[in-house]
């Protein structure tokens, strides 16, 4: 019902340090006739602490993307409360950036032009553009590609541009919707490592959607498990390993094994 | 490089054959009042370009007038067509209401539209402009509308999540995706525009290539009539292949850079 954007002063009272708070969020899809077809999100609640990396793991079609779209403010919902607050000290409305499954670059613009596009959309002063572009391209390892066109880049590099584009607006909140699922396993693994390095420098709050538990365990501070029909969160796990992590560490592998078991048990359990 | 070379060679070759046939036909006919040869026409054109004609102006003046008319009418109808097509693509209401009117205008024969415009606006610059716009704008609008249907919605959604406003979306997301449709409309629009302008000049506008053509037609001066036709055709070919083709390849640089 309400999409609330809290300023720090207001936020300090209620949900201290939580950048995203979703409470009892429910959304139904309507059938073409107007009748309620099915429930996309059923009383979903979650919290993402400021600067934290939180993942939602669930099967395809369980409403994860819908949830991200609602948090991004581009999709409506039926009931519940979604609160998005700014990083402490910022007084503007929260900046939200999005990395999609496919890069969604504007192929007729150069790499630099693609980043300029979001900077202009966000009303960032032109004086800052050059520095923001070069800093974030450097961060994703694409220095020198400013004038290149996206179609000249590989899929992995295009996704890096998409990440640089998202980071360039210096977001309070970064939403990532299965960003590595279209890449081959080797590229995806490299990208996950690089993402960890990047996030050590730019520190946005991240809500990351995936269907890959290995990925979630390696990257996250906290994992929410979601199932479909009815779509709801059935388990919440916090991951406390120190960073930097190695995907092959035995502790990481053990947790992954335990969670995988619980995940599939949860999916198969009756509602 | 080689195929491009060959196609240029082919074009020049067929041009030479055409001139040769013309020359042979004129020799066989042996009557310069009915079919003057290419050399006579060449001389006439050269003469017209440097000597003031019946209106006290050289051919350059008339060519300039015709070009200006084509440019104004073409630009106006393209811009109007793109704006209307885009607006229809963005608003269902506009689309549904205009889709009733546009087919009516598209079925109207061009020549009738010219007569209608002349009856309403007289033999004036406005008459020519209205005739061109009435014919070209709906065609362009329909093309652009079709382009909006083929647009990638996921890019629009991307723009919206980053809070891009409508003007930024139009400039960076919609229009670039419409470029192929704009260019295909461009060619048709240009072809129709110069034909209508020539027609309007022949019928009653003062000055211009069509005007001069009609003047010499009245005198039954075959070499002058042919000279003006040749000037007109050459001019339009140069514009279409020289100018537009170059604009088009520049607009799609981002695509061709991949094929390297």
Short mmCIF file of C-alpha atoms in Angstrom, two decimals:
data_model
loop_
_atom_site.label_atom_id
_atom_site.label_comp_id
_atom_site.label_asym_id
_atom_site.label_seq_id
_atom_site.Cartn_x
_atom_site.Cartn_y
_atom_site.Cartn_z
CA UNK A 1 0.00 0.00 0.00
CA UNK A 2 2.56 2.52 1.08
CA UNK A 3 5.93 2.91 -0.49
CA UNK A 4 7.82 4.91 2.07
CA UNK A 5 11.16 6.53 1.63
CA UNK A 6 12.51 7.56 4.96
CA UNK A 7 15.04 10.25 5.51
CA UNK A 8 17.71 9.50 8.11
CA UNK A 9 16.04 11.59 10.82
CA UNK A 10 12.79 9.68 10.46
CA UNK A 11 14.55 6.36 10.00
CA UNK A 12 16.53 6.58 13.20
CA UNK A 13 13.39 6.11 15.27
CA UNK A 14 11.94 2.96 13.81
CA UNK A 15 14.16 0.62 11.82
CA UNK A 16 17.65 1.57 12.89
CA UNK A 17 20.30 0.83 10.28
CA UNK A 18 18.03 -1.09 8.02
CA UNK A 19 18.16 0.16 4.48
CA UNK A 20 15.35 -1.98 3.15
CA UNK A 21 12.47 -3.18 5.29
CA UNK A 22 9.65 -5.16 3.72
CA UNK A 23 6.71 -6.12 5.90
CA UNK A 24 3.88 -8.49 4.94
CA UNK A 25 4.17 -7.62 1.29
CA UNK A 26 1.45 -9.22 -0.79
CA UNK A 27 0.77 -8.99 -4.49
CA UNK A 28 -1.68 -10.82 -6.72
CA UNK A 29 -1.57 -11.05 -10.47
CA UNK A 30 -4.87 -10.52 -12.15
CA UNK A 31 -6.11 -12.81 -14.88
CA UNK A 32 -7.06 -11.03 -18.14
CA UNK A 33 -10.73 -11.07 -17.11
CA UNK A 34 -9.96 -9.16 -13.90
CA UNK A 35 -10.26 -12.16 -11.63
CA UNK A 36 -7.43 -12.87 -9.22
CA UNK A 37 -5.23 -15.42 -10.94
CA UNK A 38 -2.58 -16.23 -8.38
CA UNK A 39 -0.57 -14.80 -5.54
CA UNK A 40 2.88 -13.65 -6.61
CA UNK A 41 4.01 -12.61 -3.16
CA UNK A 42 2.38 -13.86 0.01
CA UNK A 43 3.12 -11.85 3.18
CA UNK A 44 6.81 -11.51 2.41
CA UNK A 45 8.88 -9.85 5.13
CA UNK A 46 12.58 -9.16 5.04
CA UNK A 47 15.15 -6.70 6.26
CA UNK A 48 18.41 -5.64 4.74
CA UNK A 49 20.83 -3.90 7.06
CA UNK A 50 22.75 -0.94 5.79
CA UNK A 51 25.83 -1.95 3.80
CA UNK A 52 24.86 -5.61 3.99
CA UNK A 53 24.75 -8.17 1.21
CA UNK A 54 21.48 -10.08 1.38
CA UNK A 55 20.39 -12.80 -1.04
CA UNK A 56 17.05 -14.24 -1.89
CA UNK A 57 17.31 -17.80 -3.14
CA UNK A 58 14.39 -19.46 -4.81
CA UNK A 59 13.28 -21.36 -7.88
CA UNK A 60 12.57 -19.50 -11.12
CA UNK A 61 9.15 -17.91 -11.29
CA UNK A 62 8.72 -17.55 -7.56
CA UNK A 63 8.29 -13.79 -7.70
CA UNK A 64 11.85 -12.72 -6.87
CA UNK A 65 12.05 -10.25 -9.74
CA UNK A 66 8.64 -8.86 -8.85
CA UNK A 67 9.90 -8.25 -5.33
CA UNK A 68 12.92 -6.35 -6.65
CA UNK A 69 10.74 -4.31 -9.00
CA UNK A 70 8.49 -3.34 -6.10
CA UNK A 71 11.47 -2.26 -4.04
CA UNK A 72 12.76 -0.31 -7.06
CA UNK A 73 9.39 1.44 -7.16
CA UNK A 74 8.43 0.42 -10.70
CA UNK A 75 5.78 -2.12 -9.83
CA UNK A 76 2.70 -1.86 -7.63
CA UNK A 77 1.57 -4.19 -4.85
CA UNK A 78 -1.61 -4.96 -2.96
CA UNK A 79 -0.79 -4.78 0.72
CA UNK A 80 2.08 -4.51 3.14
CA UNK A 81 4.77 -1.94 3.73
CA UNK A 82 8.01 -1.31 1.85
CA UNK A 83 10.49 1.08 3.42
CA UNK A 84 13.65 2.19 1.69
CA UNK A 85 15.91 4.58 3.53
CA UNK A 86 19.03 6.47 2.61
CA UNK A 87 22.55 5.89 3.72
CA UNK A 88 23.24 7.75 6.91
CA UNK A 89 24.23 11.34 6.25
CA UNK A 90 22.54 11.56 2.88
CA UNK A 91 19.56 13.87 2.82
CA UNK A 92 18.16 13.11 -0.63
CA UNK A 93 15.78 10.31 -1.47
CA UNK A 94 17.53 6.95 -1.65
CA UNK A 95 19.34 6.19 -4.89
CA UNK A 96 18.45 2.78 -6.18
CA UNK A 97 20.47 1.03 -8.87
CA UNK A 98 19.55 -2.14 -10.69
CA UNK A 99 21.63 -4.82 -12.38
CA UNK A 100 19.45 -7.06 -14.51
CA UNK A 101 19.84 -10.62 -15.70
CA UNK A 102 20.87 -9.40 -19.15
CA UNK A 103 23.03 -6.26 -19.42
CA UNK A 104 20.25 -4.08 -20.91
CA UNK A 105 22.76 -1.65 -22.36
CA UNK A 106 21.84 0.93 -24.97
CA UNK A 107 23.83 -0.50 -27.86
CA UNK A 108 23.83 2.75 -29.85
CA UNK A 109 25.64 4.57 -27.08
CA UNK A 110 29.28 4.07 -26.17
CA UNK A 111 30.20 2.46 -22.85
CA UNK A 112 30.71 5.94 -21.49
CA UNK A 113 27.41 7.12 -23.02
CA UNK A 114 25.57 4.32 -21.23
CA UNK A 115 26.89 5.52 -17.90
CA UNK A 116 26.14 9.14 -18.79
CA UNK A 117 22.55 8.05 -19.43
CA UNK A 118 21.94 7.01 -15.81
CA UNK A 119 23.92 9.96 -14.44
CA UNK A 120 21.68 12.30 -16.43
CA UNK A 121 18.59 10.36 -15.31
CA UNK A 122 19.64 10.83 -11.68
CA UNK A 123 20.42 14.49 -12.18
CA UNK A 124 24.10 14.16 -11.30
CA UNK A 125 26.02 17.32 -12.13
CA UNK A 126 27.89 17.08 -15.45
CA UNK A 127 31.13 18.23 -13.86
CA UNK A 128 31.32 14.90 -12.00
CA UNK A 129 30.61 12.63 -14.95
CA UNK A 130 34.14 12.09 -16.26
CA UNK A 131 35.49 11.16 -12.85
CA UNK A 132 32.55 8.86 -12.02
CA UNK A 133 32.86 7.09 -15.35
CA UNK A 134 36.60 6.47 -15.13
CA UNK A 135 36.51 5.45 -11.46
CA UNK A 136 33.78 2.88 -11.93
CA UNK A 137 35.07 1.49 -15.22
CA UNK A 138 38.39 1.02 -13.50
CA UNK A 139 36.59 -0.74 -10.65
CA UNK A 140 35.07 -3.33 -13.00
CA UNK A 141 38.31 -3.69 -14.94
CA UNK A 142 37.22 -1.90 -18.11
CA UNK A 143 39.47 1.16 -18.12
CA UNK A 144 40.09 2.38 -21.65
CA UNK A 145 36.77 1.05 -23.00
CA UNK A 146 35.00 4.40 -22.63
CA UNK A 147 34.56 5.00 -26.38
CA UNK A 148 33.84 1.41 -27.33
CA UNK A 149 30.37 0.21 -28.28
CA UNK A 150 28.69 -2.54 -26.21
CA UNK A 151 28.27 -4.88 -29.16
CA UNK A 152 32.07 -5.05 -29.48
CA UNK A 153 32.30 -6.47 -25.94
CA UNK A 154 31.81 -10.03 -24.73
CA UNK A 155 28.78 -10.95 -22.62
CA UNK A 156 30.83 -10.85 -19.43
CA UNK A 157 32.25 -7.44 -20.28
CA UNK A 158 28.79 -6.11 -21.10
CA UNK A 159 27.60 -7.24 -17.69
CA UNK A 160 30.59 -5.46 -16.16
CA UNK A 161 29.50 -2.29 -17.92
CA UNK A 162 26.03 -2.81 -16.43
CA UNK A 163 27.60 -3.12 -12.97
CA UNK A 164 29.73 -0.01 -13.52
CA UNK A 165 26.60 1.81 -14.69
CA UNK A 166 24.76 0.82 -11.51
CA UNK A 167 27.65 1.76 -9.22
CA UNK A 168 28.29 5.07 -11.01
CA UNK A 169 25.20 6.67 -9.49
CA UNK A 170 26.73 5.78 -6.10
CA UNK A 171 23.58 3.99 -5.02
CA UNK A 172 22.35 3.58 -1.48
CA UNK A 173 20.79 0.35 -2.60
CA UNK A 174 21.89 -1.99 -5.35
CA UNK A 175 19.36 -4.52 -6.60
CA UNK A 176 20.80 -7.44 -8.55
CA UNK A 177 18.54 -9.88 -10.37
CA UNK A 178 20.49 -13.08 -11.19
CA UNK A 179 23.22 -10.95 -12.75
CA UNK A 180 25.56 -13.85 -13.52
CA UNK A 181 23.04 -16.46 -14.61
CA UNK A 182 23.52 -15.72 -18.32
CA UNK A 183 27.30 -16.10 -18.15
CA UNK A 184 29.31 -19.28 -18.50
CA UNK A 185 30.46 -20.89 -15.24
CA UNK A 186 34.07 -19.72 -15.47
CA UNK A 187 33.20 -16.11 -16.27
CA UNK A 188 30.52 -16.11 -13.57
CA UNK A 189 33.00 -17.35 -10.97
CA UNK A 190 35.48 -14.64 -11.90
CA UNK A 191 32.74 -12.03 -11.78
CA UNK A 192 31.73 -13.12 -8.27
CA UNK A 193 35.30 -12.71 -7.04
CA UNK A 194 35.54 -9.34 -8.70
CA UNK A 195 32.20 -8.25 -7.27
CA UNK A 196 33.53 -8.97 -3.78
CA UNK A 197 36.56 -6.80 -4.49
CA UNK A 198 34.42 -4.02 -5.91
CA UNK A 199 32.07 -4.02 -2.95
CA UNK A 200 34.94 -3.72 -0.53
CA UNK A 201 35.44 -0.28 -2.13
CA UNK A 202 31.94 0.95 -3.01
CA UNK A 203 29.72 -0.05 -0.12
CA UNK A 204 26.10 -0.07 -1.14
CA UNK A 205 23.41 -2.15 0.47
CA UNK A 206 22.74 -5.11 -1.80
CA UNK A 207 19.71 -7.22 -2.36
CA UNK A 208 20.73 -10.06 -4.62
CA UNK A 209 18.38 -12.51 -6.25
CA UNK A 210 19.61 -15.91 -7.40
CA UNK A 211 18.63 -19.55 -7.76
CA UNK A 212 22.20 -20.65 -7.06
CA UNK A 213 22.90 -21.48 -3.41
CA UNK A 214 26.65 -21.75 -3.95
CA UNK A 215 26.66 -18.19 -5.21
CA UNK A 216 24.48 -17.02 -2.33
CA UNK A 217 26.65 -18.63 0.35
CA UNK A 218 29.84 -17.22 -1.15
CA UNK A 219 28.53 -13.67 -1.47
CA UNK A 220 26.00 -13.00 1.28
CA UNK A 221 25.77 -11.87 4.88
CA UNK A 222 22.25 -13.20 5.04
CA UNK A 223 20.14 -15.51 2.92
CA UNK A 224 16.38 -15.69 2.59
CA UNK A 225 14.94 -18.82 1.04
CA UNK A 226 11.81 -18.42 -0.96
CA UNK A 227 9.41 -20.92 -2.41
CA UNK A 228 6.73 -20.70 -5.00
CA UNK A 229 2.95 -21.23 -4.99
CA UNK A 230 2.30 -19.72 -2.57
CA UNK A 231 5.37 -17.50 -2.90
CA UNK A 232 6.74 -16.87 0.55
CA UNK A 233 9.94 -16.82 2.51
CA UNK A 234 10.39 -20.03 4.49
CA UNK A 235 13.85 -19.68 5.97
CA UNK A 236 16.36 -17.07 6.93
CA UNK A 237 20.06 -17.85 7.50
CA UNK A 238 22.90 -15.56 8.40
CA UNK A 239 26.34 -16.27 6.97
CA UNK A 240 29.10 -15.14 9.27
CA UNK A 241 32.29 -16.20 7.53
CA UNK A 242 34.95 -13.50 7.37
CA UNK A 243 35.82 -11.94 4.02
CA UNK A 244 37.54 -12.37 1.65
CA UNK A 245 36.10 -15.83 1.24
CA UNK A 246 37.08 -18.76 -0.93
CA UNK A 247 34.27 -20.78 -2.50
CA UNK A 248 36.20 -24.01 -1.77
CA UNK A 249 36.77 -23.39 1.96
CA UNK A 250 35.48 -26.38 3.85
CA UNK A 251 33.33 -24.22 6.14
CA UNK A 252 31.71 -22.56 3.12
CA UNK A 253 31.19 -25.94 1.44
CA UNK A 254 29.72 -27.42 4.61
CA UNK A 255 27.23 -24.61 5.02
CA UNK A 256 26.34 -24.88 1.37
CA UNK A 257 25.65 -28.58 1.80
CA UNK A 258 23.48 -28.04 4.87
CA UNK A 259 21.55 -25.21 3.25
CA UNK A 260 21.03 -27.14 0.03
CA UNK A 261 19.47 -29.95 2.03
CA UNK A 262 17.24 -27.56 3.96
CA UNK A 263 16.35 -25.63 0.85
CA UNK A 264 15.03 -28.62 -1.04
CA UNK A 265 13.34 -30.02 2.04
CA UNK A 266 11.60 -26.68 2.44
CA UNK A 267 10.60 -26.50 -1.24
CA UNK A 268 9.08 -29.94 -1.11
CA UNK A 269 7.27 -29.45 2.19
CA UNK A 270 3.55 -28.73 2.03
CA UNK A 271 2.55 -25.11 2.42
CA UNK B 1 36.47 -2.84 -51.03
CA UNK B 2 36.41 -4.88 -54.23
CA UNK B 3 32.60 -5.40 -54.39
CA UNK B 4 32.01 -1.68 -53.78
CA UNK B 5 34.40 -0.92 -56.61
CA UNK B 6 32.61 -3.29 -58.91
CA UNK B 7 29.19 -1.80 -58.14
CA UNK B 8 30.45 1.70 -58.89
CA UNK B 9 31.92 0.42 -62.14
CA UNK B 10 28.64 -1.24 -62.99
CA UNK B 11 26.72 1.96 -62.38
CA UNK B 12 29.04 4.06 -64.53
CA UNK B 13 28.99 1.39 -67.22
CA UNK B 14 25.20 1.26 -67.48
CA UNK B 15 25.09 5.07 -67.51
CA UNK B 16 27.45 5.12 -70.48
CA UNK B 17 25.40 2.50 -72.31
CA UNK B 18 22.25 4.56 -71.74
CA UNK B 19 23.90 7.73 -73.11
CA UNK B 20 25.21 5.75 -76.08
CA UNK B 21 21.73 4.41 -76.89
CA UNK B 22 20.33 7.91 -76.58
CA UNK B 23 23.01 9.24 -78.91
CA UNK B 24 22.38 6.49 -81.50
CA UNK B 25 18.61 7.05 -81.33
CA UNK B 26 19.02 10.79 -81.86
CA UNK B 27 21.32 10.17 -84.84
CA UNK B 28 18.80 7.79 -86.41
CA UNK B 29 15.91 10.16 -85.73
CA UNK B 30 17.83 13.02 -87.20
CA UNK B 31 15.35 15.62 -85.89
CA UNK B 32 16.66 17.75 -82.99
CA UNK B 33 13.14 19.12 -82.39
CA UNK B 34 11.92 15.67 -81.36
CA UNK B 35 14.99 13.99 -79.83
CA UNK B 36 18.13 16.08 -79.47
CA UNK B 37 21.27 14.07 -78.70
CA UNK B 38 23.08 14.03 -75.36
CA UNK B 39 25.72 16.49 -76.55
CA UNK B 40 23.10 19.08 -77.47
CA UNK B 41 21.50 18.67 -74.05
CA UNK B 42 24.89 18.95 -72.37
CA UNK B 43 25.51 22.21 -74.20
CA UNK B 44 22.05 23.49 -73.27
CA UNK B 45 22.59 22.72 -69.59
CA UNK B 46 25.99 24.38 -69.58
CA UNK B 47 24.46 27.42 -71.29
CA UNK B 48 21.50 27.61 -68.87
CA UNK B 49 23.76 27.37 -65.84
CA UNK B 50 25.76 30.46 -66.75
CA UNK B 51 23.30 32.62 -68.75
CA UNK B 52 20.20 34.33 -67.33
CA UNK B 53 17.08 32.64 -68.73
CA UNK B 54 13.59 33.98 -69.45
CA UNK B 55 13.03 35.10 -65.84
CA UNK B 56 16.35 36.92 -65.85
CA UNK B 57 17.92 34.22 -63.66
CA UNK B 58 20.36 31.39 -64.36
CA UNK B 59 19.54 27.73 -63.76
CA UNK B 60 21.36 27.85 -60.42
CA UNK B 61 18.74 30.22 -59.09
CA UNK B 62 15.87 27.89 -60.02
CA UNK B 63 17.69 24.85 -58.67
CA UNK B 64 18.21 26.71 -55.40
CA UNK B 65 14.51 27.61 -55.16
CA UNK B 66 13.44 24.02 -55.82
CA UNK B 67 15.92 22.66 -53.30
CA UNK B 68 14.72 25.11 -50.66
CA UNK B 69 11.10 24.10 -51.25
CA UNK B 70 11.97 20.41 -51.06
CA UNK B 71 14.04 20.95 -47.92
CA UNK B 72 11.35 22.88 -46.05
CA UNK B 73 8.48 20.57 -47.01
CA UNK B 74 10.52 17.45 -46.37
CA UNK B 75 11.81 18.57 -42.98
CA UNK B 76 8.39 19.75 -41.84
CA UNK B 77 6.60 16.56 -42.84
CA UNK B 78 9.31 14.29 -41.42
CA UNK B 79 9.32 16.08 -38.07
CA UNK B 80 5.53 16.12 -37.88
CA UNK B 81 5.38 12.45 -38.88
CA UNK B 82 7.96 11.37 -36.30
CA UNK B 83 6.27 13.38 -33.56
CA UNK B 84 2.80 12.04 -34.38
CA UNK B 85 4.03 8.45 -34.78
CA UNK B 86 5.90 8.57 -31.48
CA UNK B 87 2.95 10.12 -29.68
CA UNK B 88 0.69 7.39 -31.09
CA UNK B 89 3.16 4.76 -29.92
CA UNK B 90 3.16 6.18 -26.41
CA UNK B 91 -0.58 6.77 -26.05
CA UNK B 92 -3.17 4.10 -26.77
CA UNK B 93 -5.92 6.68 -27.00
CA UNK B 94 -4.11 8.73 -29.63
CA UNK B 95 -3.25 5.60 -31.55
CA UNK B 96 -6.81 4.37 -31.70
CA UNK B 97 -8.26 7.72 -32.72
CA UNK B 98 -5.65 8.55 -35.37
CA UNK B 99 -5.70 5.08 -36.88
CA UNK B 100 -9.18 5.96 -38.14
CA UNK B 101 -8.03 9.07 -40.00
CA UNK B 102 -4.66 8.00 -41.35
CA UNK B 103 -5.81 5.24 -43.74
CA UNK B 104 -8.19 7.78 -45.30
CA UNK B 105 -5.30 10.10 -46.04
CA UNK B 106 -3.09 7.28 -47.28
CA UNK B 107 -5.65 6.12 -49.84
CA UNK B 108 -6.05 9.64 -51.26
CA UNK B 109 -4.25 9.77 -54.65
CA UNK B 110 -1.31 12.16 -54.50
CA UNK B 111 -2.36 14.20 -57.51
CA UNK B 112 -5.83 14.83 -56.01
CA UNK B 113 -4.18 16.02 -52.82
CA UNK B 114 -2.15 18.51 -54.85
CA UNK B 115 -5.29 19.83 -56.57
CA UNK B 116 -7.10 20.07 -53.26
CA UNK B 117 -4.24 21.99 -51.68
CA UNK B 118 -4.12 24.35 -54.65
CA UNK B 119 -7.89 24.98 -54.43
CA UNK B 120 -7.60 25.81 -50.73
CA UNK B 121 -4.35 27.72 -50.67
CA UNK B 122 -3.96 28.91 -54.26
CA UNK B 123 -0.70 28.73 -56.16
CA UNK B 124 1.39 29.67 -53.16
CA UNK B 125 4.27 28.27 -51.18
CA UNK B 126 1.76 27.26 -48.50
CA UNK B 127 -0.21 25.23 -51.05
CA UNK B 128 2.85 23.17 -51.97
CA UNK B 129 3.81 22.67 -48.36
CA UNK B 130 0.33 21.52 -47.37
CA UNK B 131 0.18 19.09 -50.27
CA UNK B 132 3.48 17.50 -49.32
CA UNK B 133 2.61 17.31 -45.64
CA UNK B 134 -0.81 15.83 -46.29
CA UNK B 135 0.75 13.01 -48.30
CA UNK B 136 4.00 12.38 -46.46
CA UNK B 137 3.22 12.95 -42.77
CA UNK B 138 0.67 10.12 -42.36
CA UNK B 139 3.00 7.70 -44.09
CA UNK B 140 5.91 8.62 -41.83
CA UNK B 141 3.68 8.48 -38.74
CA UNK B 142 2.50 4.95 -39.56
CA UNK B 143 6.09 3.81 -40.06
CA UNK B 144 7.20 5.27 -36.75
CA UNK B 145 4.19 3.76 -34.99
CA UNK B 146 5.23 0.37 -36.31
CA UNK B 147 8.71 1.06 -34.98
CA UNK B 148 7.39 1.81 -31.50
CA UNK B 149 5.70 -1.60 -31.51
CA UNK B 150 9.03 -3.30 -32.16
CA UNK B 151 10.87 -1.47 -29.40
CA UNK B 152 12.65 -3.38 -26.66
CA UNK B 153 10.49 -2.83 -23.57
CA UNK B 154 13.17 -4.11 -21.22
CA UNK B 155 15.33 -1.08 -22.06
CA UNK B 156 12.46 1.26 -21.24
CA UNK B 157 12.08 -0.55 -17.92
CA UNK B 158 15.83 -0.15 -17.33
CA UNK B 159 15.49 3.59 -17.94
CA UNK B 160 12.56 3.80 -15.56
CA UNK B 161 14.34 2.00 -12.72
CA UNK B 162 17.12 4.57 -13.02
CA UNK B 163 14.45 7.33 -12.94
CA UNK B 164 14.97 8.60 -16.48
CA UNK B 165 12.31 11.14 -17.41
CA UNK B 166 10.25 11.05 -20.61
CA UNK B 167 12.50 13.44 -22.53
CA UNK B 168 15.64 11.43 -21.74
CA UNK B 169 13.84 8.21 -22.67
CA UNK B 170 12.73 9.69 -26.00
CA UNK B 171 16.21 10.94 -26.87
CA UNK B 172 18.28 7.97 -25.78
CA UNK B 173 15.96 4.98 -25.76
CA UNK B 174 13.04 5.49 -28.15
CA UNK B 175 14.50 7.48 -31.06
CA UNK B 176 17.65 5.39 -31.54
CA UNK B 177 15.49 2.27 -31.76
CA UNK B 178 13.30 4.02 -34.31
CA UNK B 179 16.21 4.99 -36.57
CA UNK B 180 15.73 2.11 -39.05
CA UNK B 181 12.07 3.07 -39.38
CA UNK B 182 12.91 6.76 -39.68
CA UNK B 183 15.36 6.05 -42.48
CA UNK B 184 13.02 3.82 -44.41
CA UNK B 185 10.36 6.54 -44.14
CA UNK B 186 13.04 9.07 -45.09
CA UNK B 187 13.60 7.54 -48.53
CA UNK B 188 9.95 7.32 -49.40
CA UNK B 189 9.25 10.77 -47.99
CA UNK B 190 12.04 12.31 -50.01
CA UNK B 191 10.92 10.63 -53.24
CA UNK B 192 7.33 11.80 -52.79
CA UNK B 193 8.36 15.29 -51.71
CA UNK B 194 10.38 16.10 -54.80
CA UNK B 195 7.73 14.69 -57.09
CA UNK B 196 5.03 16.84 -55.51
CA UNK B 197 7.22 19.93 -55.49
CA UNK B 198 8.00 19.40 -59.19
CA UNK B 199 4.29 18.98 -59.85
CA UNK B 200 3.35 22.10 -57.92
CA UNK B 201 6.02 24.11 -59.73
CA UNK B 202 4.78 22.86 -63.07
CA UNK B 203 1.21 23.79 -62.23
CA UNK B 204 1.66 27.23 -60.89
CA UNK B 205 4.41 28.10 -58.42
CA UNK B 206 6.69 30.88 -59.63
CA UNK B 207 10.35 29.93 -60.26
CA UNK B 208 11.96 26.56 -59.74
CA UNK B 209 12.91 23.66 -61.97
CA UNK B 210 9.32 22.55 -62.61
CA UNK B 211 8.37 26.11 -63.52
CA UNK B 212 11.16 26.34 -66.09
CA UNK B 213 10.27 22.95 -67.45
CA UNK B 214 6.71 24.11 -68.02
CA UNK B 215 7.88 27.38 -69.55
CA UNK B 216 9.94 25.54 -72.18
CA UNK B 217 7.15 23.03 -72.65
CA UNK B 218 4.97 26.00 -73.63
CA UNK B 219 7.56 27.02 -76.21
CA UNK B 220 7.82 23.43 -77.41
CA UNK B 221 11.58 23.67 -77.03
CA UNK B 222 12.56 20.03 -76.77
CA UNK B 223 16.24 20.47 -75.93
CA UNK B 224 15.39 22.87 -73.06
CA UNK B 225 12.68 20.55 -71.73
CA UNK B 226 15.09 17.62 -71.74
CA UNK B 227 17.87 19.76 -70.25
CA UNK B 228 15.70 20.65 -67.23
CA UNK B 229 14.55 17.07 -66.78
CA UNK B 230 18.15 15.87 -66.79
CA UNK B 231 19.18 18.56 -64.30
CA UNK B 232 16.37 17.57 -61.98
CA UNK B 233 17.00 13.85 -62.12
CA UNK B 234 20.75 14.22 -61.64
CA UNK B 235 20.22 16.52 -58.67
CA UNK B 236 17.84 14.09 -56.94
CA UNK B 237 20.11 11.10 -57.59
CA UNK B 238 23.04 12.95 -56.05
CA UNK B 239 20.95 13.84 -52.99
CA UNK B 240 19.60 10.36 -52.50
CA UNK B 241 22.79 8.40 -53.00
CA UNK B 242 25.38 10.92 -52.00
CA UNK B 243 23.85 12.67 -49.01
CA UNK B 244 21.31 10.26 -47.51
CA UNK B 245 23.38 7.12 -47.86
CA UNK B 246 26.18 8.87 -46.01
CA UNK B 247 23.85 10.12 -43.24
CA UNK B 248 22.47 6.62 -42.85
CA UNK B 249 25.84 4.93 -42.52
CA UNK B 250 26.80 7.49 -39.90
CA UNK B 251 23.59 6.93 -37.91
CA UNK B 252 24.26 3.21 -37.77
CA UNK B 253 27.98 3.41 -36.98
CA UNK B 254 27.37 1.53 -33.72
CA UNK B 255 26.07 -1.42 -35.69
CA UNK B 256 28.62 -1.55 -38.48
CA UNK B 257 31.50 -1.23 -36.04
CA UNK B 258 30.70 -4.80 -35.04
CA UNK B 259 31.01 -6.18 -38.54
CA UNK B 260 34.60 -4.99 -38.80
#
